[in-house]
Amino acid sequence: MAAGSSVEPFWMLYGIHQTPEVSAIFESYRIGNVRAGDTKHLTSDMSDPYANEPKRHFALVPASAKPFNAELPPDVLIQNFITPNELFYVRNHLPVPEIDPKTYELEIEIDGKEETMTFTLDELKKMPKRTITVTIMCAGNRRSDMVKYKPVRGLNWGAAAIGTATWTGVPLRDILLQAGIDEDEEKYKHIQFEGIDADVTAKNYGASIPIWKALDKRGDVILAYEMNGVPIPRDHGFPIRVIVPGVVGARNVKWLGKIVVSEEESDSHWQQNDYKGFSPSVDWDTVDFTKSPAIQELPVISAICKPAQGSQVAVKDGKINVKGYAWSGGGQKIVRVDVTVDGGKTWHVANFDHQDTVSPPRHWAWTLWSIDIPVSDDATSVEIWSKAVDSSYNTQPESVENIWNLRGVLSNAYHRIRVGLKRE
Ligand SMILES: Nc1nc2c(c(=O)[nH]1)N[C@H]1C(S)=C(S)[C@@H](COP(=O)(O)O)O[C@H]1N2
Ligand SMILES: [Mo]
């Protein structure tokens, strides 16, 4: 990408590559060292592209600092059905852009048409609005479970790259109809979204969704300006972010600058060469990203959030208390969560502590569950497994081995954690 010019700006931007593995690769290219006194002659821009990031809550545990990516400890995550804004996981690929709401404009383009439409923030806020409760999850959530089986390339997310908020904004359908899109016309197939965040070559973050999702009255896609009743915080897309309920986090584009109605998918890296699933036998030498579709709706998942992996759990009246979340993409609802402490000989059905009443296929929010589960008198430790079933009766795969993929996405096998038992 530097194409003959300085690589330093890239090095500064992709802080995720500043690891021992990458240094080892670079070592083989070393041609010499610049003498200490000579570094002042280096002319490239060494200013930190991350100098102006928002302040973050101390409870967020970083998976990478630059760009900023962080999640909550799982037991904190499930303390709230609606995740407070400052505790919502952050997944940024690039520096957070600084956007002046007074001059902000959203541009709408239709492929093949010269004239575009623009909306200011005030214009968007004056349109009829909708508020919906939506869970957003990163495709890499629970990647760390996949890594235990075999290494992958990607941020080492635990089970908390997920959160739920109420989002308020303008239905994208209304905007598209206003822009003159005819819903019965079959010409256009995709809605592309472009973020205002950009890399050193001025290439923006981007993604797309199929047009049916955007035009469907029941698809509930909105251009949101509020998160839990306040303007969306900078980390989560201020001033406008698209919310695509039931669809992988990557398509919920933040800092939305442009929408393109098109016959084609977004050509962005994140639509074409990332966020796709592959067979466990595909490796980095054989992978062909054109062969898999972009992830949209996510499969059913659950996670045990309390107790924590490796902790000592108090046994009360012969039982231990287990809590977690479950969620499914595509607007499906969780109908059951099964938990076992004996490798599946006996399954216990968890109680739902909080679940929205919205019917599928518009059930966009997660389910929080808990259960007091009996353990045998002589056990000193147990392995707890959870699996969820959604309203299509789809359930989670048993083991991670057979769903392993090189990017470590879609890591939704039974969640398994081991804990020690303490008795009074
Ligand atoms: N413009 C822009 N939108 C983006 C991203 C990004 O880096 N830039 N990251 C995506 C990914 S991969 C995820 S998982 C979600 C994360 O949203 P959050 O940070 O609000 O939790 O935002 C998505 N939208
Ligand atoms: Mo993501």
Coordinates of C-alpha atoms and ligand atoms in Angstrom, one line a residue:
M1 CA 0.0 0.0 0.0
A2 CA 2.9 2.4 0.6
A3 CA 3.9 1.8 -3.1
G4 CA 7.4 3.2 -2.9
S5 CA 6.8 5.8 -0.1
S6 CA 7.3 5.5 3.6
V7 CA 5.8 2.5 5.5
E8 CA 5.8 4.3 8.8
P9 CA 2.3 5.8 8.6
F10 CA 0.9 2.2 8.0
W11 CA 3.0 0.9 10.9
M12 CA 1.4 3.6 13.1
L13 CA -2.1 2.9 11.9
Y14 CA -2.1 -0.9 12.1
G15 CA -0.9 -1.1 15.7
I16 CA -2.3 -4.6 15.9
H17 CA 0.7 -5.8 13.8
Q18 CA 3.2 -4.6 16.5
T19 CA 3.6 -8.2 17.8
P20 CA 6.6 -10.5 18.2
E21 CA 5.3 -12.7 15.3
V22 CA 5.3 -9.8 12.9
S23 CA 8.7 -8.5 14.1
A24 CA 10.1 -12.0 13.4
I25 CA 8.8 -11.8 9.8
F26 CA 10.4 -8.3 9.4
E27 CA 13.7 -9.5 10.9
S28 CA 14.3 -11.5 7.7
Y29 CA 14.2 -8.3 5.7
R30 CA 16.6 -6.3 7.9
I31 CA 19.2 -4.6 5.7
G32 CA 20.8 -2.5 8.5
N33 CA 20.1 -0.1 11.3
V34 CA 19.8 3.7 11.1
R35 CA 22.4 5.3 13.3
A36 CA 20.8 7.0 16.3
G37 CA 22.0 10.4 15.3
D38 CA 20.6 10.0 11.8
T39 CA 17.0 9.4 12.7
K40 CA 16.4 13.2 12.7
H41 CA 16.8 13.1 8.9
L42 CA 13.8 10.8 8.6
T43 CA 11.0 12.9 7.0
S44 CA 7.9 10.7 7.2
D45 CA 5.0 11.7 9.3
M46 CA 5.3 10.0 12.6
S47 CA 2.3 11.6 14.3
D48 CA 0.1 9.2 16.1
P49 CA -3.2 8.7 14.2
Y50 CA -4.7 7.7 17.5
A51 CA -3.9 10.9 19.3
N52 CA -7.5 11.9 19.5
E53 CA -9.4 8.9 20.7
P54 CA -12.3 9.1 23.2
K55 CA -11.8 8.3 26.9
R56 CA -12.8 4.7 27.7
H57 CA -14.3 3.1 30.8
F58 CA -11.6 1.3 32.9
A59 CA -13.8 -1.9 33.0
L60 CA -13.3 -2.5 29.2
V61 CA -10.5 -5.0 28.8
P62 CA -8.5 -4.2 25.6
A63 CA -7.9 -6.9 23.0
S64 CA -5.9 -4.2 21.1
A65 CA -5.1 -0.6 22.0
K66 CA -4.5 0.9 18.5
P67 CA -7.1 0.5 17.0
F68 CA -9.1 0.3 20.2
N69 CA -10.9 -3.0 20.7
A70 CA -12.2 -4.0 24.1
E71 CA -14.8 -6.1 25.9
L72 CA -16.1 -6.5 29.4
P73 CA -15.4 -9.3 31.9
P74 CA -18.2 -11.7 31.1
D75 CA -19.7 -11.6 34.6
V76 CA -20.1 -7.8 34.3
L77 CA -21.6 -8.1 30.8
I78 CA -24.6 -10.1 32.0
Q79 CA -25.4 -7.8 34.9
N80 CA -27.6 -5.7 32.5
F81 CA -30.1 -6.7 29.8
I82 CA -29.4 -3.3 28.2
T83 CA -25.6 -2.8 28.2
P84 CA -24.7 0.7 29.4
N85 CA -23.1 2.8 26.6
E86 CA -19.7 3.2 28.3
L87 CA -19.5 -0.6 28.9
F88 CA -20.5 -1.7 25.3
Y89 CA -17.7 -3.6 23.6
V90 CA -15.7 -1.6 21.1
R91 CA -14.5 -2.9 17.8
N92 CA -12.7 -0.3 15.7
H93 CA -10.5 -1.1 12.6
L94 CA -9.2 2.4 12.3
P95 CA -8.9 5.6 14.4
V96 CA -12.2 7.1 15.6
P97 CA -13.0 10.0 13.2
E98 CA -13.8 13.5 14.5
I99 CA -17.1 14.6 13.0
D100 CA -18.7 18.0 13.5
P101 CA -22.5 17.4 13.8
K102 CA -23.2 20.9 12.4
T103 CA -21.5 20.2 9.1
Y104 CA -22.1 16.4 8.9
E105 CA -23.9 15.2 5.8
L106 CA -25.0 11.8 4.8
E107 CA -24.8 11.2 1.0
I108 CA -27.1 8.8 -0.8
E109 CA -26.0 7.6 -4.2
I110 CA -27.8 5.3 -6.7
D111 CA -25.4 3.4 -9.1
G112 CA -25.7 4.9 -12.6
K113 CA -27.3 8.1 -11.5
E114 CA -25.4 11.4 -11.6
E115 CA -27.3 13.3 -8.9
T116 CA -26.9 12.3 -5.2
M117 CA -29.1 13.2 -2.2
T118 CA -27.8 14.5 1.1
F119 CA -29.2 14.7 4.5
T120 CA -27.9 16.8 7.4
L121 CA -28.2 15.5 10.9
D122 CA -31.0 17.9 11.7
E123 CA -32.9 16.7 8.6
L124 CA -32.6 13.1 9.7
K125 CA -33.7 13.9 13.2
K126 CA -36.9 15.5 11.9
M127 CA -38.0 12.4 10.0
P128 CA -40.3 9.8 11.6
K129 CA -38.2 7.8 14.0
R130 CA -38.2 4.3 15.5
T131 CA -36.6 2.8 18.6
I132 CA -35.6 -0.9 18.7
T133 CA -33.7 -3.1 21.1
V134 CA -30.9 -4.8 19.2
T135 CA -28.0 -7.0 20.2
I136 CA -24.9 -6.5 18.2
M137 CA -22.2 -9.2 18.1
C138 CA -18.8 -9.4 16.4
A139 CA -18.2 -12.3 14.1
G140 CA -15.0 -13.0 16.2
N141 CA -16.9 -13.3 19.5
R142 CA -15.6 -16.3 21.4
R143 CA -12.6 -16.6 19.0
S144 CA -10.4 -17.5 22.0
D145 CA -12.2 -20.8 22.3
M146 CA -11.3 -21.7 18.7
V147 CA -7.6 -20.7 19.3
K148 CA -7.4 -23.3 22.1
Y149 CA -7.8 -25.9 19.4
K150 CA -5.6 -24.4 16.7
P151 CA -4.2 -20.8 16.1
V152 CA -6.2 -18.4 13.9
R153 CA -5.5 -14.8 12.7
G154 CA -7.6 -12.3 14.6
L155 CA -8.2 -10.5 17.8
N156 CA -8.4 -12.8 20.7
W157 CA -11.9 -12.0 21.8
G158 CA -13.4 -13.8 24.8
A159 CA -17.2 -14.2 25.1
A160 CA -18.1 -10.6 25.6
A161 CA -17.7 -9.1 22.1
I162 CA -21.5 -8.6 22.2
G163 CA -23.9 -6.1 23.7
T164 CA -27.5 -4.9 23.6
A165 CA -28.8 -1.4 23.3
T166 CA -31.9 0.5 22.4
W167 CA -31.2 2.4 19.2
T168 CA -33.3 5.3 17.8
G169 CA -33.2 6.5 14.3
V170 CA -34.8 6.8 10.8
P171 CA -35.9 3.6 9.0
L172 CA -33.5 3.1 6.1
R173 CA -36.5 2.0 4.1
D174 CA -38.0 5.5 4.4
I175 CA -34.8 7.1 3.2
L176 CA -34.5 4.7 0.2
L177 CA -38.1 5.3 -0.9
Q178 CA -37.5 9.0 -0.6
A179 CA -34.5 8.6 -2.8
G180 CA -36.7 7.2 -5.4
I181 CA -36.0 3.4 -5.0
D182 CA -38.9 1.3 -6.4
E183 CA -39.3 -1.7 -4.1
D184 CA -40.7 -3.9 -6.8
E185 CA -37.7 -3.2 -9.1
E186 CA -35.2 -6.1 -9.2
K187 CA -32.2 -4.2 -10.7
Y188 CA -30.5 -3.2 -7.4
K189 CA -29.3 -6.0 -5.1
H190 CA -27.2 -4.4 -2.4
I191 CA -27.0 -1.4 -0.1
Q192 CA -23.4 -0.4 0.5
F193 CA -22.4 1.6 3.6
E194 CA -19.2 3.7 3.8
G195 CA -17.8 4.9 7.1
I196 CA -16.0 8.2 7.5
D197 CA -13.1 6.4 9.2
A198 CA -10.3 5.9 6.7
D199 CA -6.8 4.4 6.4
V200 CA -3.6 6.1 5.2
T201 CA -4.6 5.7 1.6
A202 CA -8.0 7.4 2.3
K203 CA -9.8 4.1 1.9
N204 CA -12.8 4.1 4.2
Y205 CA -14.3 1.3 6.2
G206 CA -17.2 -0.2 4.3
A207 CA -19.7 -3.1 4.1
S208 CA -23.0 -4.0 2.4
I209 CA -26.2 -5.8 3.0
P210 CA -28.7 -7.3 0.6
I211 CA -31.3 -4.8 -0.5
W212 CA -34.3 -7.0 0.7
K213 CA -33.1 -6.5 4.3
A214 CA -33.0 -2.7 3.9
L215 CA -36.4 -2.5 2.2
D216 CA -38.3 -5.1 4.2
K217 CA -40.7 -3.3 6.6
R218 CA -39.9 -6.0 9.1
G219 CA -36.2 -5.8 8.6
D220 CA -36.0 -2.9 11.0
V221 CA -32.8 -1.4 9.5
I222 CA -32.4 2.1 10.9
L223 CA -29.9 5.0 10.6
A224 CA -29.5 5.5 14.3
Y225 CA -28.5 8.7 16.1
E226 CA -29.3 7.6 19.6
M227 CA -28.0 4.8 21.7
N228 CA -29.9 4.1 24.9
G229 CA -31.6 7.5 24.7
V230 CA -28.5 9.7 24.2
P231 CA -26.5 10.7 21.1
I232 CA -24.4 7.7 20.0
P233 CA -21.0 8.0 21.7
R234 CA -18.0 8.5 19.5
D235 CA -16.7 5.0 19.8
H236 CA -20.0 3.6 18.6
G237 CA -20.5 5.7 15.5
F238 CA -21.4 9.4 16.3
P239 CA -23.4 11.0 14.8
I240 CA -25.0 8.3 12.6
R241 CA -24.6 4.5 12.5
V242 CA -26.6 1.9 10.6
I243 CA -28.2 -0.7 12.8
V244 CA -28.9 -3.9 10.9
P245 CA -30.7 -6.1 13.4
G246 CA -29.9 -9.8 13.4
V247 CA -26.8 -9.3 11.2
V248 CA -23.1 -9.5 12.1
G249 CA -21.5 -6.5 13.8
A250 CA -19.3 -5.8 10.7
R251 CA -22.3 -4.6 8.6
N252 CA -23.5 -2.2 11.3
V253 CA -21.3 0.6 9.9
K254 CA -20.4 3.4 12.3
W255 CA -19.7 7.0 11.4
L256 CA -21.8 6.5 8.3
G257 CA -20.9 8.9 5.5
K258 CA -22.4 7.4 2.4
I259 CA -25.0 4.9 1.2
V260 CA -24.8 3.5 -2.3
V261 CA -27.7 1.6 -3.8
S262 CA -26.0 -0.9 -6.2
E263 CA -26.1 -4.0 -8.2
E264 CA -22.8 -5.0 -6.5
E265 CA -21.7 -5.8 -2.9
S266 CA -19.3 -3.3 -1.3
D267 CA -15.8 -3.8 -2.7
S268 CA -14.3 -3.1 0.7
H269 CA -11.7 -5.4 2.3
W270 CA -14.1 -6.2 5.1
Q271 CA -16.9 -7.4 2.7
Q272 CA -14.7 -9.2 0.2
N273 CA -11.6 -10.5 2.0
D274 CA -12.7 -10.9 5.6
Y275 CA -15.7 -11.9 7.7
K276 CA -16.3 -15.1 5.7
G277 CA -16.4 -18.7 6.9
F278 CA -14.4 -21.6 5.5
S279 CA -13.9 -25.3 5.9
P280 CA -11.6 -26.4 8.7
S281 CA -9.2 -27.8 6.0
V282 CA -8.7 -24.4 4.3
D283 CA -5.5 -22.7 5.3
W284 CA -3.8 -19.4 4.3
D285 CA -2.1 -21.1 1.3
T286 CA -5.4 -22.5 -0.1
V287 CA -8.0 -19.9 0.9
D288 CA -10.0 -18.2 -1.9
F289 CA -12.1 -15.4 -0.4
T290 CA -14.3 -15.3 -3.6
K291 CA -15.6 -18.8 -2.8
S292 CA -17.5 -18.0 0.4
P293 CA -20.3 -15.5 0.9
A294 CA -20.0 -12.6 3.3
I295 CA -21.4 -13.3 6.7
Q296 CA -24.7 -11.6 7.3
E297 CA -27.2 -13.3 9.8
L298 CA -25.2 -14.9 12.6
P299 CA -25.8 -18.5 13.8
V300 CA -27.2 -19.3 17.3
I301 CA -24.7 -18.9 20.2
S302 CA -24.6 -19.1 24.0
A303 CA -22.0 -18.4 26.6
I304 CA -21.5 -19.1 30.3
C305 CA -20.5 -15.8 31.9
K306 CA -20.6 -16.7 35.6
P307 CA -18.8 -18.5 37.1
A308 CA -15.6 -17.6 35.3
Q309 CA -13.3 -20.3 33.7
G310 CA -10.9 -21.7 36.3
S311 CA -12.7 -20.1 39.3
Q312 CA -13.7 -21.8 42.6
V313 CA -17.5 -22.0 42.9
A314 CA -19.4 -22.4 46.1
V315 CA -21.7 -25.4 46.3
K316 CA -25.0 -24.6 48.0
D317 CA -27.6 -27.3 48.8
G318 CA -25.7 -29.6 46.4
K319 CA -26.0 -27.1 43.5
I320 CA -24.0 -24.4 41.7
N321 CA -25.4 -21.3 40.1
V322 CA -24.6 -20.7 36.4
K323 CA -25.5 -17.7 34.3
G324 CA -25.0 -16.5 30.8
Y325 CA -26.5 -15.2 27.6
A326 CA -27.8 -16.7 24.4
W327 CA -28.7 -15.1 21.1
S328 CA -29.4 -16.0 17.5
G329 CA -29.1 -13.9 14.3
G330 CA -31.8 -13.4 11.6
G331 CA -34.4 -12.3 14.2
Q332 CA -34.7 -15.8 15.7
K333 CA -35.6 -16.1 19.4
I334 CA -34.0 -18.3 21.9
V335 CA -36.4 -21.1 22.9
R336 CA -34.2 -23.1 25.2
V337 CA -30.8 -23.2 26.8
D338 CA -29.5 -26.6 28.0
V339 CA -26.8 -26.9 30.6
T340 CA -24.8 -30.0 31.7
V341 CA -22.1 -30.7 34.2
D342 CA -21.6 -34.4 33.3
G343 CA -20.6 -34.2 29.7
G344 CA -24.2 -34.4 28.4
K345 CA -25.5 -37.4 30.4
T346 CA -28.0 -35.1 32.0
W347 CA -29.1 -31.8 30.5
H348 CA -30.8 -29.2 32.6
V349 CA -33.0 -26.5 31.1
A350 CA -32.0 -23.0 32.2
N351 CA -34.5 -20.3 33.3
F352 CA -34.8 -17.1 31.3
D353 CA -34.2 -14.1 33.5
H354 CA -34.7 -11.6 30.8
Q355 CA -36.1 -12.0 27.3
D356 CA -38.0 -9.6 25.0
T357 CA -41.5 -10.5 24.0
V358 CA -41.1 -9.6 20.3
S359 CA -41.9 -12.6 18.0
P360 CA -39.5 -14.0 15.5
P361 CA -38.3 -13.2 12.9
R362 CA -38.0 -9.8 14.5
H363 CA -36.6 -10.9 17.8
W364 CA -33.4 -8.9 17.8
A365 CA -32.2 -9.0 21.4
W366 CA -30.4 -11.6 23.4
T367 CA -31.7 -13.7 26.3
L368 CA -30.1 -13.8 29.7
W369 CA -30.4 -17.1 31.5
S370 CA -29.5 -18.8 34.8
I371 CA -29.7 -22.1 36.5
D372 CA -29.0 -23.8 39.8
I373 CA -27.5 -27.1 38.7
P374 CA -26.8 -30.2 40.9
V375 CA -23.3 -31.5 41.2
S376 CA -22.3 -34.9 42.6
D377 CA -21.2 -35.0 46.2
D378 CA -17.7 -36.2 45.6
A379 CA -16.8 -33.9 42.7
T380 CA -13.9 -31.4 43.2
S381 CA -14.3 -29.8 39.8
V382 CA -16.8 -29.9 36.9
E383 CA -16.8 -28.9 33.3
I384 CA -20.0 -26.9 32.5
W385 CA -21.4 -26.9 29.0
S386 CA -24.1 -24.7 27.6
K387 CA -26.0 -24.9 24.3
A388 CA -28.9 -22.8 23.0
V389 CA -31.8 -23.7 20.7
D390 CA -33.4 -21.0 18.6
S391 CA -36.9 -20.6 17.2
S392 CA -35.9 -22.4 13.9
Y393 CA -34.7 -25.3 16.2
N394 CA -31.2 -24.6 15.1
T395 CA -28.7 -25.4 17.8
Q396 CA -25.0 -25.0 18.4
P397 CA -22.4 -27.4 17.1
E398 CA -20.9 -29.8 19.8
S399 CA -17.2 -29.1 19.3
V400 CA -15.0 -26.3 18.0
E401 CA -12.7 -28.7 16.1
N402 CA -15.1 -29.3 13.3
I403 CA -16.1 -25.7 12.8
W404 CA -12.5 -24.3 13.1
N405 CA -11.7 -21.7 10.4
L406 CA -8.6 -19.7 9.7
R407 CA -10.0 -16.4 10.7
G408 CA -11.7 -17.7 13.8
V409 CA -15.1 -16.4 13.0
L410 CA -18.5 -18.0 13.9
S411 CA -17.1 -19.6 17.0
N412 CA -20.4 -20.9 18.3
A413 CA -19.7 -24.4 19.6
Y414 CA -21.1 -25.5 23.0
H415 CA -19.5 -23.2 25.5
R416 CA -17.4 -25.3 27.9
I417 CA -15.7 -24.0 31.1
R418 CA -14.0 -25.8 34.0
V419 CA -14.4 -24.7 37.6
G420 CA -13.3 -26.0 41.0
L421 CA -15.9 -26.7 43.7
K422 CA -15.8 -25.4 47.3
R423 CA -17.9 -26.8 50.0
E424 CA -18.6 -25.1 53.4
Ligands
LIG1 N1 -17.1 2.6 10.2 C1 -16.9 1.5 10.9 N2 -17.9 0.7 11.2 C2 -17.8 -0.4 11.9 C3 -16.5 -0.9 12.3 C4 -15.4 0.0 11.9 O1 -14.2 -0.3 12.3 N3 -15.6 1.1 11.3 N4 -16.4 -2.1 12.9 C5 -17.4 -3.0 12.7 C6 -17.4 -4.3 13.5 S1 -16.4 -5.5 12.9 C7 -18.2 -4.4 14.6 S2 -18.2 -5.9 15.4 C8 -19.1 -3.4 15.1 C9 -18.7 -3.0 16.5 O2 -19.6 -2.0 17.0 P1 -19.3 -1.4 18.4 O3 -17.8 -0.9 18.4 O4 -20.3 -0.3 18.6 O5 -19.5 -2.4 19.5 O6 -19.0 -2.2 14.3 C10 -18.8 -2.4 12.9 N5 -18.9 -1.1 12.3
MO2 MO -16.7 -7.3 14.3

